[in-house]
Amino acid sequence: MNIINDKGCGWINNLQKRKNIKILTKNQSCDWIIIGAGYTGLSAARKLGSLNPYKKIILVDAQLAGEGASSRNSGYLVDTTLNDGFTSNKDISIYKNKTEIYKLGIKAVKKFIKEHQINCDWNECGKYFASSDTNDYKDLKKFSEILNNLNFENEIFFQDDLKKKLGTSFYEIALYTKGGVLLNPAKLVRAMIDVLPNNVQLFENSPMVKWKKNNGLIECEFKSCNLFAKKIIFCANGFLNSLGIKKNFNFPLILTDSMTRTLSDKEFDLLGKPREWGVLPVKPMGATVRITKDRRILIRNTVEVLNPLKMENFNLKKRIKFHEIGIKKRFPELFTNIIESSWSGVVCRSRNSSQIFEKIDNNIFVAGCYNGSGIGVGTLFGEQIAIKANNETSDEINLIERRIKPNLLPPQPFLDLGIRSKLFYERIKALKEI
Ligand SMILES: Cc1cc2nc3c(=O)[nH]c(=O)nc-3n(C[C@H](O)[C@H](O)[C@H](O)COP(=O)(O)OP(=O)(O)OC[C@H]3O[C@@H](n4cnc5c(N)ncnc54)[C@H](O)[C@@H]3O)c2cc1C
């Protein structure tokens, strides 16, 4: 199993290249093996390392650590989400539990950056759920009531105010939520790599090909060697399905971001010098758009069913066209050729937008499937799955385990057919919003 991805991620390419990359070459045994070094795997390793300073922990990634979705996302550390079907009061207790998990996720990231004095362009500027369609007012109003019930500060804005705040007249209406943070995702995950405890050995560019239980040990097969571990934690998120983990409960989807060059002073003046902001779409297939701290525009407006193991540059070209259209719609006054970098990444979804956090067999654990909101929850679930795998418990685990569990998926080919038709239908509904 090889993972190929484009090398286009602007967040990663703006950081210094890492050195001393170690690849797995020889057989060895360890107490723990963790598969996947994104927010989840790195947080699990950090926690496990501190709980067991004398145990040998091996963390392995198929690519460079952190260079999966954890560096490739749009950088919204969310306290609330709109597109999980929660626009009515019906499932309010489920939604409440979900927001409590988000809250703990933000707390976990905040604690991490404070403890290690991390600069990841953290900005507690809140976020907007915005739309260019006034018909979405009804949904936003209902959502605002739910947020009020749950004590989330929020406010509805209309076009004139939005123009002043965002520098675009595209949006007719938006619900602003005060909670939620914007950050640089690659800086955050890089920091998690930098502070790994001494007893965690990190191996990269080393895809695990197969695994099995063998005489009470877990045997993992890599290209040129095998590892033997007493316990294993799977943190492969969008690749859990390819590894056969909880296969009937999660599936991968591909999202693509583009980021412009830094806007010139003149361009920035044209937009009215807006402060850093982030918009999430009201319609699920609409665009996520940000203006970053260093005055770049970031946009994501595609969701696709593709092979997560093969994300090459070739696939990017047609999506960049959609990004150009999305930027032009919002900022017609800017030049057309301002996109500097584009990249795709894999998210893990479940049918009912619930996450996976489980012991799946003796000594075998898994955390993942964050349905596109994994910065905080990934950090939280990583730390907490380590505690669970260490046979301990916590208030956080109690809360996580009260969430609804992912629903069973239909078998193939019905699953792919169902996802494609749903995406197509949502895409048509949101054509104006890309
Ligand atoms: C374009 C995009 C935008 C997004 N925007 C946001 C956002 O704004 N806010 C938010 O909260 N979330 C967002 N997400 C989702 C978020 O990035 C993920 O939920 C989060 O990164 C999950 O972290 P993780 O550590 O579980 O998984 P990942 O970061 O995907 O890490 C999993 C790792 O497992 C490794 N792996 C897989 N298979 C193997 C194997 N066989 N052997 C060894 N290693 C293996 C992979 O190489 C990968 O590095 C976005 C995602 C994408 C793609």
GROMACS .gro file of C-alpha atoms and ligand atoms in nm:
model
  487
    1MET     CA    1   0.000   0.000   0.000
    2ASN     CA    2   0.164   0.323  -0.117
    3ILE     CA    3   0.016   0.666  -0.065
    4ILE     CA    4   0.082   0.910  -0.348
    5ASN     CA    5  -0.013   1.271  -0.306
    6ASP     CA    6   0.041   1.597  -0.490
    7LYS     CA    7   0.322   1.806  -0.351
    8GLY     CA    8   0.120   2.124  -0.376
    9CYS     CA    9   0.018   2.208  -0.021
   10GLY     CA   10   0.091   2.578   0.036
   11TRP     CA   11   0.082   2.541   0.415
   12ILE     CA   12   0.354   2.272   0.402
   13ASN     CA   13   0.563   2.436   0.131
   14ASN     CA   14   0.581   2.760   0.329
   15LEU     CA   15   0.750   2.575   0.619
   16GLN     CA   16   1.115   2.469   0.637
   17LYS     CA   17   1.180   2.119   0.508
   18ARG     CA   18   1.229   1.863   0.785
   19LYS     CA   19   1.557   1.673   0.818
   20ASN     CA   20   1.657   1.337   0.968
   21ILE     CA   21   1.366   1.140   0.824
   22LYS     CA   22   1.391   0.777   0.942
   23ILE     CA   23   1.251   0.491   0.735
   24LEU     CA   24   1.171   0.143   0.870
   25THR     CA   25   1.435  -0.102   0.748
   26LYS     CA   26   1.473  -0.378   1.008
   27ASN     CA   27   1.251  -0.608   1.209
   28GLN     CA   28   1.191  -0.497   1.565
   29SER     CA   29   0.958  -0.539   1.861
   30CYS     CA   30   0.795  -0.272   2.068
   31ASP     CA   31   0.529  -0.224   2.335
   32TRP     CA   32   0.310  -0.003   2.120
   33ILE     CA   33   0.274   0.072   1.754
   34ILE     CA   34   0.071   0.364   1.625
   35ILE     CA   35  -0.023   0.376   1.257
   36GLY     CA   36  -0.064   0.727   1.116
   37ALA     CA   37   0.117   1.044   1.227
   38GLY     CA   38  -0.141   1.319   1.187
   39TYR     CA   39  -0.303   1.506   1.478
   40THR     CA   40  -0.452   1.181   1.607
   41GLY     CA   41  -0.144   0.958   1.592
   42LEU     CA   42   0.092   1.231   1.714
   43SER     CA   43  -0.137   1.315   2.005
   44ALA     CA   44  -0.173   0.947   2.093
   45ALA     CA   45   0.206   0.906   2.084
   46ARG     CA   46   0.263   1.218   2.293
   47LYS     CA   47   0.017   1.104   2.559
   48LEU     CA   48   0.130   0.741   2.558
   49GLY     CA   49   0.494   0.849   2.578
   50SER     CA   50   0.429   1.060   2.883
   51LEU     CA   51   0.218   0.790   3.054
   52ASN     CA   52   0.480   0.521   2.987
   53PRO     CA   53   0.824   0.682   2.986
   54TYR     CA   54   1.005   0.345   2.990
   55LYS     CA   55   0.804   0.170   2.720
   56LYS     CA   56   0.907   0.155   2.354
   57ILE     CA   57   0.655   0.326   2.128
   58ILE     CA   58   0.682   0.326   1.750
   59LEU     CA   59   0.486   0.574   1.540
   60VAL     CA   60   0.477   0.505   1.166
   61ASP     CA   61   0.347   0.700   0.869
   62ALA     CA   62   0.322   0.604   0.505
   63GLN     CA   63   0.420   0.958   0.400
   64LEU     CA   64   0.608   1.232   0.581
   65ALA     CA   65   0.455   1.279   0.926
   66GLY     CA   66   0.176   1.533   0.939
   67GLU     CA   67   0.160   1.569   0.562
   68GLY     CA   68  -0.177   1.398   0.524
   69ALA     CA   69  -0.500   1.584   0.597
   70SER     CA   70  -0.349   1.732   0.913
   71SER     CA   71  -0.141   1.977   0.707
   72ARG     CA   72  -0.379   1.991   0.415
   73ASN     CA   73  -0.690   2.125   0.582
   74SER     CA   74  -0.843   2.472   0.586
   75GLY     CA   75  -0.749   2.551   0.946
   76TYR     CA   76  -1.093   2.594   1.112
   77LEU     CA   77  -1.084   2.472   1.470
   78VAL     CA   78  -1.459   2.454   1.512
   79ASP     CA   79  -1.689   2.480   1.814
   80THR     CA   80  -2.005   2.423   1.606
   81THR     CA   81  -2.091   2.283   1.265
   82LEU     CA   82  -2.401   2.342   1.059
   83ASN     CA   83  -2.395   2.074   0.794
   84ASP     CA   84  -2.462   1.766   1.003
   85GLY     CA   85  -2.838   1.791   0.958
   86PHE     CA   86  -2.884   1.990   1.279
   87THR     CA   87  -3.111   2.269   1.172
   88SER     CA   88  -3.403   2.147   1.379
   89ASN     CA   89  -3.446   2.093   1.751
   90LYS     CA   90  -3.515   1.723   1.694
   91ASP     CA   91  -3.171   1.590   1.764
   92ILE     CA   92  -3.063   1.859   2.002
   93SER     CA   93  -2.918   1.622   2.263
   94ILE     CA   94  -2.704   1.456   1.997
   95TYR     CA   95  -2.591   1.795   1.876
   96LYS     CA   96  -2.518   1.908   2.232
   97ASN     CA   97  -2.292   1.608   2.287
   98LYS     CA   98  -2.120   1.685   1.960
   99THR     CA   99  -2.050   2.046   2.055
  100GLU     CA  100  -1.923   1.933   2.395
  101ILE     CA  101  -1.674   1.712   2.212
  102TYR     CA  102  -1.575   2.008   1.990
  103LYS     CA  103  -1.529   2.220   2.301
  104LEU     CA  104  -1.296   1.962   2.455
  105GLY     CA  105  -1.112   1.946   2.121
  106ILE     CA  106  -1.047   2.320   2.128
  107LYS     CA  107  -0.937   2.291   2.491
  108ALA     CA  108  -0.693   2.009   2.405
  109VAL     CA  109  -0.531   2.210   2.123
  110LYS     CA  110  -0.520   2.524   2.335
  111LYS     CA  111  -0.352   2.336   2.620
  112PHE     CA  112  -0.100   2.188   2.378
  113ILE     CA  113   0.000   2.521   2.224
  114LYS     CA  114   0.019   2.690   2.563
  115GLU     CA  115   0.229   2.415   2.719
  116HIS     CA  116   0.477   2.410   2.433
  117GLN     CA  117   0.458   2.781   2.339
  118ILE     CA  118   0.356   2.705   1.981
  119ASN     CA  119   0.303   2.969   1.714
  120CYS     CA  120   0.038   2.840   1.474
  121ASP     CA  121  -0.120   3.175   1.382
  122TRP     CA  122  -0.395   3.114   1.636
  123ASN     CA  123  -0.682   3.362   1.598
  124GLU     CA  124  -0.998   3.340   1.808
  125CYS     CA  125  -1.192   3.539   1.552
  126GLY     CA  126  -1.497   3.311   1.527
  127LYS     CA  127  -1.646   3.214   1.192
  128TYR     CA  128  -1.937   3.284   0.960
  129PHE     CA  129  -2.188   3.039   0.813
  130ALA     CA  130  -2.268   3.240   0.501
  131SER     CA  131  -2.481   3.221   0.189
  132SER     CA  132  -2.559   3.429  -0.119
  133ASP     CA  133  -2.915   3.295  -0.110
  134THR     CA  134  -3.164   3.484   0.107
  135ASN     CA  135  -3.379   3.169   0.122
  136ASP     CA  136  -3.119   3.029   0.361
  137TYR     CA  137  -3.235   3.283   0.622
  138LYS     CA  138  -3.489   3.030   0.755
  139ASP     CA  139  -3.224   2.767   0.821
  140LEU     CA  140  -2.986   3.015   0.976
  141LYS     CA  141  -3.258   3.151   1.203
  142LYS     CA  142  -3.339   2.799   1.327
  143PHE     CA  143  -2.974   2.724   1.375
  144SER     CA  144  -2.929   3.048   1.565
  145GLU     CA  145  -3.210   2.939   1.804
  146ILE     CA  146  -3.040   2.606   1.863
  147LEU     CA  147  -2.712   2.784   1.936
  148ASN     CA  148  -2.892   3.022   2.173
  149ASN     CA  149  -3.036   2.722   2.360
  150LEU     CA  150  -2.688   2.582   2.394
  151ASN     CA  151  -2.540   2.918   2.498
  152PHE     CA  152  -2.326   2.979   2.193
  153GLU     CA  153  -2.291   3.349   2.121
  154ASN     CA  154  -2.406   3.418   1.766
  155GLU     CA  155  -2.542   3.695   1.546
  156ILE     CA  156  -2.704   3.718   1.204
  157PHE     CA  157  -2.558   3.971   0.958
  158PHE     CA  158  -2.685   4.093   0.621
  159GLN     CA  159  -2.511   4.202   0.305
  160ASP     CA  160  -2.413   4.561   0.392
  161ASP     CA  161  -2.244   4.462   0.715
  162LEU     CA  162  -2.088   4.157   0.555
  163LYS     CA  163  -1.940   4.372   0.279
  164LYS     CA  164  -1.765   4.583   0.542
  165LYS     CA  165  -1.646   4.287   0.746
  166LEU     CA  166  -1.546   4.049   0.465
  167GLY     CA  167  -1.463   4.278   0.174
  168THR     CA  168  -1.709   4.104  -0.060
  169SER     CA  169  -2.071   4.172  -0.157
  170PHE     CA  170  -2.121   3.808  -0.253
  171TYR     CA  171  -2.290   3.702   0.070
  172GLU     CA  172  -2.648   3.810   0.140
  173ILE     CA  173  -2.668   3.660   0.484
  174ALA     CA  174  -2.447   3.499   0.748
  175LEU     CA  175  -2.463   3.365   1.098
  176TYR     CA  176  -2.153   3.461   1.291
  177THR     CA  177  -2.046   3.240   1.582
  178LYS     CA  178  -1.801   3.390   1.825
  179GLY     CA  179  -1.638   3.062   1.923
  180GLY     CA  180  -1.403   2.884   1.689
  181VAL     CA  181  -1.046   2.956   1.594
  182LEU     CA  182  -0.857   3.001   1.269
  183LEU     CA  183  -0.504   2.868   1.253
  184ASN     CA  184  -0.226   2.742   1.030
  185PRO     CA  185  -0.279   2.363   1.033
  186ALA     CA  186   0.069   2.268   0.913
  187LYS     CA  187   0.239   2.476   1.183
  188LEU     CA  188   0.026   2.300   1.443
  189VAL     CA  189   0.104   1.948   1.326
  190ARG     CA  190   0.474   2.032   1.276
  191ALA     CA  191   0.488   2.139   1.640
  192MET     CA  192   0.334   1.805   1.741
  193ILE     CA  193   0.617   1.627   1.557
  194ASP     CA  194   0.882   1.850   1.716
  195VAL     CA  195   0.777   1.776   2.075
  196LEU     CA  196   0.738   1.398   2.057
  197PRO     CA  197   0.870   1.237   2.378
  198ASN     CA  198   1.211   1.064   2.366
  199ASN     CA  199   1.066   0.716   2.398
  200VAL     CA  200   0.860   0.759   2.078
  201GLN     CA  201   1.044   0.654   1.764
  202LEU     CA  202   0.901   0.805   1.447
  203PHE     CA  203   0.939   0.627   1.112
  204GLU     CA  204   0.815   0.793   0.793
  205ASN     CA  205   0.767   0.705   0.426
  206SER     CA  206   0.702   0.353   0.558
  207PRO     CA  207   0.354   0.233   0.462
  208MET     CA  208   0.216  -0.059   0.656
  209VAL     CA  209   0.108  -0.318   0.401
  210LYS     CA  210  -0.069  -0.579   0.616
  211TRP     CA  211  -0.124  -0.667   0.979
  212LYS     CA  212  -0.246  -0.964   1.177
  213LYS     CA  213  -0.266  -1.100   1.530
  214ASN     CA  214  -0.005  -1.367   1.589
  215ASN     CA  215   0.042  -1.552   1.922
  216GLY     CA  216  -0.087  -1.261   2.125
  217LEU     CA  217   0.131  -1.010   1.939
  218ILE     CA  218   0.034  -0.776   1.657
  219GLU     CA  219   0.249  -0.838   1.351
  220CYS     CA  220   0.271  -0.551   1.103
  221GLU     CA  221   0.421  -0.600   0.761
  222PHE     CA  222   0.611  -0.319   0.590
  223LYS     CA  223   0.794  -0.318   0.257
  224SER     CA  224   1.129  -0.437   0.390
  225CYS     CA  225   1.065  -0.555   0.745
  226ASN     CA  226   0.810  -0.653   1.008
  227LEU     CA  227   0.723  -0.496   1.342
  228PHE     CA  228   0.588  -0.687   1.640
  229ALA     CA  229   0.390  -0.499   1.902
  230LYS     CA  230   0.193  -0.581   2.216
  231LYS     CA  231  -0.069  -0.320   2.132
  232ILE     CA  232  -0.166  -0.118   1.828
  233ILE     CA  233  -0.357   0.207   1.773
  234PHE     CA  234  -0.488   0.283   1.426
  235CYS     CA  235  -0.490   0.658   1.353
  236ALA     CA  236  -0.503   0.643   0.974
  237ASN     CA  237  -0.829   0.841   0.938
  238GLY     CA  238  -0.911   0.865   0.563
  239PHE     CA  239  -0.718   0.542   0.508
  240LEU     CA  240  -0.891   0.335   0.778
  241ASN     CA  241  -1.118   0.191   0.513
  242SER     CA  242  -0.823   0.090   0.288
  243LEU     CA  243  -0.672  -0.087   0.590
  244GLY     CA  244  -0.997  -0.274   0.647
  245ILE     CA  245  -1.058  -0.103   0.985
  246LYS     CA  246  -1.428  -0.048   1.067
  247LYS     CA  247  -1.473  -0.088   0.693
  248ASN     CA  248  -1.851  -0.092   0.703
  249PHE     CA  249  -1.872   0.229   0.902
  250ASN     CA  250  -1.642   0.480   0.731
  251PHE     CA  251  -1.550   0.593   0.382
  252PRO     CA  252  -1.301   0.842   0.237
  253LEU     CA  253  -1.384   1.162   0.048
  254ILE     CA  254  -1.145   1.396  -0.126
  255LEU     CA  255  -1.140   1.770  -0.059
  256THR     CA  256  -0.923   2.022  -0.241
  257ASP     CA  257  -0.797   2.364  -0.130
  258SER     CA  258  -0.630   2.645  -0.322
  259MET     CA  259  -0.448   2.940  -0.171
  260THR     CA  260  -0.357   3.265  -0.348
  261ARG     CA  261  -0.035   3.456  -0.320
  262THR     CA  262  -0.033   3.731  -0.059
  263LEU     CA  263  -0.253   4.016  -0.184
  264SER     CA  264  -0.066   4.336  -0.263
  265ASP     CA  265  -0.136   4.652  -0.060
  266LYS     CA  266  -0.338   4.784  -0.355
  267GLU     CA  267  -0.549   4.468  -0.379
  268PHE     CA  268  -0.600   4.462  -0.006
  269ASP     CA  269  -0.714   4.826  -0.014
  270LEU     CA  270  -0.965   4.735  -0.287
  271LEU     CA  271  -1.124   4.486  -0.049
  272GLY     CA  272  -1.139   4.746   0.228
  273LYS     CA  273  -0.855   4.590   0.434
  274PRO     CA  274  -1.064   4.322   0.605
  275ARG     CA  275  -0.936   4.149   0.917
  276GLU     CA  276  -0.864   3.776   0.901
  277TRP     CA  277  -1.193   3.584   0.858
  278GLY     CA  278  -1.335   3.242   0.777
  279VAL     CA  279  -1.662   3.150   0.606
  280LEU     CA  280  -1.819   2.805   0.604
  281PRO     CA  281  -2.102   2.739   0.358
  282VAL     CA  282  -2.466   2.706   0.463
  283LYS     CA  283  -2.524   2.458   0.180
  284PRO     CA  284  -2.295   2.157   0.228
  285MET     CA  285  -2.147   2.175  -0.121
  286GLY     CA  286  -2.083   2.548  -0.113
  287ALA     CA  287  -1.739   2.701  -0.066
  288THR     CA  288  -1.526   2.734   0.245
  289VAL     CA  289  -1.337   3.063   0.210
  290ARG     CA  290  -1.078   3.231   0.431
  291ILE     CA  291  -0.867   3.542   0.429
  292THR     CA  292  -0.554   3.445   0.618
  293LYS     CA  293  -0.341   3.642   0.857
  294ASP     CA  294  -0.086   3.703   0.580
  295ARG     CA  295  -0.363   3.827   0.342
  296ARG     CA  296  -0.406   3.524   0.122
  297ILE     CA  297  -0.742   3.389   0.004
  298LEU     CA  298  -0.801   3.020   0.069
  299ILE     CA  299  -1.088   2.837  -0.099
  300ARG     CA  300  -1.235   2.485  -0.101
  301ASN     CA  301  -1.541   2.412  -0.312
  302THR     CA  302  -1.521   2.049  -0.427
  303VAL     CA  303  -1.594   1.715  -0.261
  304GLU     CA  304  -1.523   1.396  -0.458
  305VAL     CA  305  -1.524   1.018  -0.442
  306LEU     CA  306  -1.174   0.916  -0.559
  307ASN     CA  307  -0.905   0.666  -0.467
  308PRO     CA  308  -0.741   0.815  -0.155
  309LEU     CA  309  -0.414   0.639  -0.229
  310LYS     CA  310  -0.358   0.824  -0.556
  311MET     CA  311  -0.386   1.199  -0.522
  312GLU     CA  312  -0.154   1.318  -0.799
  313ASN     CA  313  -0.108   1.668  -0.945
  314PHE     CA  314  -0.290   1.560  -1.256
  315ASN     CA  315  -0.620   1.542  -1.066
  316LEU     CA  316  -0.586   1.895  -0.939
  317LYS     CA  317  -0.621   2.090  -1.261
  318LYS     CA  318  -0.997   2.073  -1.306
  319ARG     CA  319  -1.062   2.161  -0.942
  320ILE     CA  320  -0.842   2.471  -0.967
  321LYS     CA  321  -1.084   2.596  -1.232
  322PHE     CA  322  -1.366   2.577  -0.976
  323HIS     CA  323  -1.151   2.763  -0.724
  324GLU     CA  324  -1.082   3.039  -0.978
  325ILE     CA  325  -1.456   3.073  -1.041
  326GLY     CA  326  -1.526   3.086  -0.666
  327ILE     CA  327  -1.266   3.360  -0.609
  328LYS     CA  328  -1.385   3.562  -0.910
  329LYS     CA  329  -1.746   3.551  -0.784
  330ARG     CA  330  -1.645   3.689  -0.447
  331PHE     CA  331  -1.365   3.922  -0.548
  332PRO     CA  332  -1.428   4.037  -0.909
  333GLU     CA  333  -1.190   4.328  -0.858
  334LEU     CA  334  -0.885   4.098  -0.822
  335PHE     CA  335  -0.668   3.956  -1.103
  336THR     CA  336  -0.754   3.607  -1.226
  337ASN     CA  337  -0.416   3.434  -1.190
  338ILE     CA  338  -0.353   3.476  -0.822
  339ILE     CA  339  -0.371   3.113  -0.705
  340GLU     CA  340  -0.026   3.011  -0.587
  341SER     CA  341  -0.082   2.661  -0.452
  342SER     CA  342  -0.346   2.387  -0.468
  343TRP     CA  343  -0.366   2.049  -0.300
  344SER     CA  344  -0.604   1.767  -0.216
  345GLY     CA  345  -0.649   1.566   0.099
  346VAL     CA  346  -0.853   1.279   0.233
  347VAL     CA  347  -1.125   1.307   0.496
  348CYS     CA  348  -1.299   1.020   0.666
  349ARG     CA  349  -1.678   1.021   0.680
  350SER     CA  350  -1.947   0.816   0.843
  351ARG     CA  351  -2.311   0.798   0.742
  352ASN     CA  352  -2.440   0.994   1.043
  353SER     CA  353  -2.137   1.224   1.087
  354SER     CA  354  -2.030   1.045   1.402
  355GLN     CA  355  -1.671   0.966   1.496
  356ILE     CA  356  -1.488   0.639   1.565
  357PHE     CA  357  -1.326   0.586   1.908
  358GLU     CA  358  -1.302   0.223   2.001
  359LYS     CA  359  -1.127  -0.086   2.123
  360ILE     CA  360  -1.199  -0.319   1.830
  361ASP     CA  361  -1.031  -0.628   1.975
  362ASN     CA  362  -0.793  -0.719   2.256
  363ASN     CA  363  -0.500  -0.474   2.237
  364ILE     CA  364  -0.632  -0.313   1.917
  365PHE     CA  365  -0.764   0.043   1.923
  366VAL     CA  366  -0.882   0.296   1.669
  367ALA     CA  367  -0.964   0.668   1.667
  368GLY     CA  368  -1.069   0.872   1.366
  369CYS     CA  369  -1.346   0.962   1.123
  370TYR     CA  370  -1.398   1.327   1.208
  371ASN     CA  371  -1.618   1.409   0.910
  372GLY     CA  372  -1.405   1.706   0.807
  373SER     CA  373  -1.369   1.858   1.156
  374GLY     CA  374  -1.063   1.686   1.295
  375ILE     CA  375  -0.821   1.953   1.415
  376GLY     CA  376  -0.957   1.967   1.768
  377VAL     CA  377  -1.135   1.633   1.781
  378GLY     CA  378  -0.833   1.452   1.632
  379THR     CA  379  -0.607   1.601   1.899
  380LEU     CA  380  -0.858   1.511   2.171
  381PHE     CA  381  -0.931   1.159   2.042
  382GLY     CA  382  -0.559   1.089   1.998
  383GLU     CA  383  -0.485   1.177   2.360
  384GLN     CA  384  -0.790   0.995   2.493
  385ILE     CA  385  -0.745   0.675   2.289
  386ALA     CA  386  -0.395   0.654   2.440
  387ILE     CA  387  -0.547   0.678   2.787
  388LYS     CA  388  -0.807   0.414   2.700
  389ALA     CA  389  -0.543   0.184   2.549
  390ASN     CA  390  -0.343   0.230   2.870
  391ASN     CA  391  -0.640   0.078   3.058
  392GLU     CA  392  -0.728   0.408   3.223
  393THR     CA  393  -1.034   0.626   3.194
  394SER     CA  394  -1.120   0.997   3.208
  395ASP     CA  395  -1.418   1.235   3.205
  396GLU     CA  396  -1.336   1.305   2.842
  397ILE     CA  397  -1.363   0.934   2.754
  398ASN     CA  398  -1.698   0.913   2.932
  399LEU     CA  399  -1.829   1.202   2.723
  400ILE     CA  400  -1.682   1.069   2.398
  401GLU     CA  401  -1.837   0.727   2.459
  402ARG     CA  402  -2.182   0.879   2.508
  403ARG     CA  403  -2.188   1.007   2.148
  404ILE     CA  404  -2.399   0.825   1.887
  405LYS     CA  405  -2.192   0.563   1.708
  406PRO     CA  406  -2.141   0.557   1.329
  407ASN     CA  407  -2.422   0.381   1.138
  408LEU     CA  408  -2.368   0.075   0.925
  409LEU     CA  409  -2.304   0.163   0.558
  410PRO     CA  410  -2.472  -0.010   0.263
  411PRO     CA  411  -2.249  -0.257   0.075
  412GLN     CA  412  -2.068  -0.169  -0.248
  413PRO     CA  413  -2.157  -0.080  -0.521
  414PHE     CA  414  -2.462   0.078  -0.353
  415LEU     CA  415  -2.243   0.282  -0.119
  416ASP     CA  416  -2.049   0.457  -0.396
  417LEU     CA  417  -2.366   0.504  -0.599
  418GLY     CA  418  -2.544   0.654  -0.300
  419ILE     CA  419  -2.256   0.890  -0.215
  420ARG     CA  420  -2.215   1.004  -0.575
  421SER     CA  421  -2.588   1.075  -0.618
  422LYS     CA  422  -2.603   1.262  -0.287
  423LEU     CA  423  -2.297   1.472  -0.379
  424PHE     CA  424  -2.445   1.541  -0.723
  425TYR     CA  425  -2.779   1.649  -0.576
  426GLU     CA  426  -2.613   1.875  -0.316
  427ARG     CA  427  -2.383   2.015  -0.582
  428ILE     CA  428  -2.678   2.120  -0.800
  429LYS     CA  429  -2.844   2.283  -0.499
  430ALA     CA  430  -2.527   2.477  -0.423
  431LEU     CA  431  -2.418   2.576  -0.775
  432LYS     CA  432  -2.446   2.947  -0.690
  433GLU     CA  433  -2.239   2.898  -0.376
  434ILE     CA  434  -1.920   2.746  -0.516
  435LIG     C1  435  -0.893   1.997   0.219
  435LIG     C2  436  -0.931   1.966   0.361
  435LIG     C3  437  -0.986   2.064   0.441
  435LIG     C4  438  -1.019   2.036   0.575
  435LIG     N1  439  -1.059   2.139   0.656
  435LIG     C5  440  -1.071   2.118   0.789
  435LIG     C6  441  -1.094   2.228   0.877
  435LIG     O1  442  -1.098   2.343   0.836
  435LIG     N2  443  -1.110   2.200   1.009
  435LIG     C7  444  -1.100   2.073   1.059
  435LIG     O2  445  -1.115   2.055   1.181
  435LIG     N3  446  -1.073   1.969   0.978
  435LIG     C8  447  -1.057   1.987   0.845
  435LIG     N4  448  -1.027   1.883   0.764
  435LIG     C9  449  -1.020   1.748   0.822
  435LIG    C10  450  -0.892   1.729   0.905
  435LIG     O3  451  -0.780   1.764   0.829
  435LIG    C11  452  -0.882   1.583   0.949
  435LIG     O4  453  -1.000   1.549   1.018
  435LIG    C12  454  -0.763   1.560   1.040
  435LIG     O5  455  -0.644   1.600   0.979
  435LIG    C13  456  -0.755   1.415   1.081
  435LIG     O6  457  -0.632   1.393   1.146
  435LIG     P1  458  -0.576   1.247   1.157
  435LIG     O7  459  -0.447   1.252   1.226
  435LIG     O8  460  -0.680   1.158   1.215
  435LIG     O9  461  -0.559   1.200   1.005
  435LIG     P2  462  -0.449   1.236   0.895
  435LIG    O10  463  -0.390   1.369   0.914
  435LIG    O11  464  -0.510   1.205   0.762
  435LIG    O12  465  -0.336   1.131   0.926
  435LIG    C14  466  -0.350   0.996   0.896
  435LIG    C15  467  -0.212   0.946   0.857
  435LIG    O13  468  -0.217   0.804   0.843
  435LIG    C16  469  -0.120   0.771   0.748
  435LIG     N5  470  -0.145   0.636   0.698
  435LIG    C17  471  -0.253   0.595   0.628
  435LIG     N6  472  -0.239   0.467   0.594
  435LIG    C18  473  -0.120   0.426   0.644
  435LIG    C19  474  -0.049   0.302   0.640
  435LIG     N7  475  -0.096   0.196   0.576
  435LIG     N8  476   0.072   0.295   0.701
  435LIG    C20  477   0.123   0.403   0.766
  435LIG     N9  478   0.059   0.522   0.772
  435LIG    C21  479  -0.060   0.532   0.711
  435LIG    C22  480  -0.136   0.878   0.641
  435LIG    O14  481  -0.020   0.889   0.561
  435LIG    C23  482  -0.165   1.001   0.723
  435LIG    O15  483  -0.051   1.082   0.743
  435LIG    C24  484  -1.000   1.905   0.629
  435LIG    C25  485  -0.945   1.806   0.548
  435LIG    C26  486  -0.911   1.834   0.415
  435LIG    C27  487  -0.852   1.725   0.331
   0.00000   0.00000   0.00000
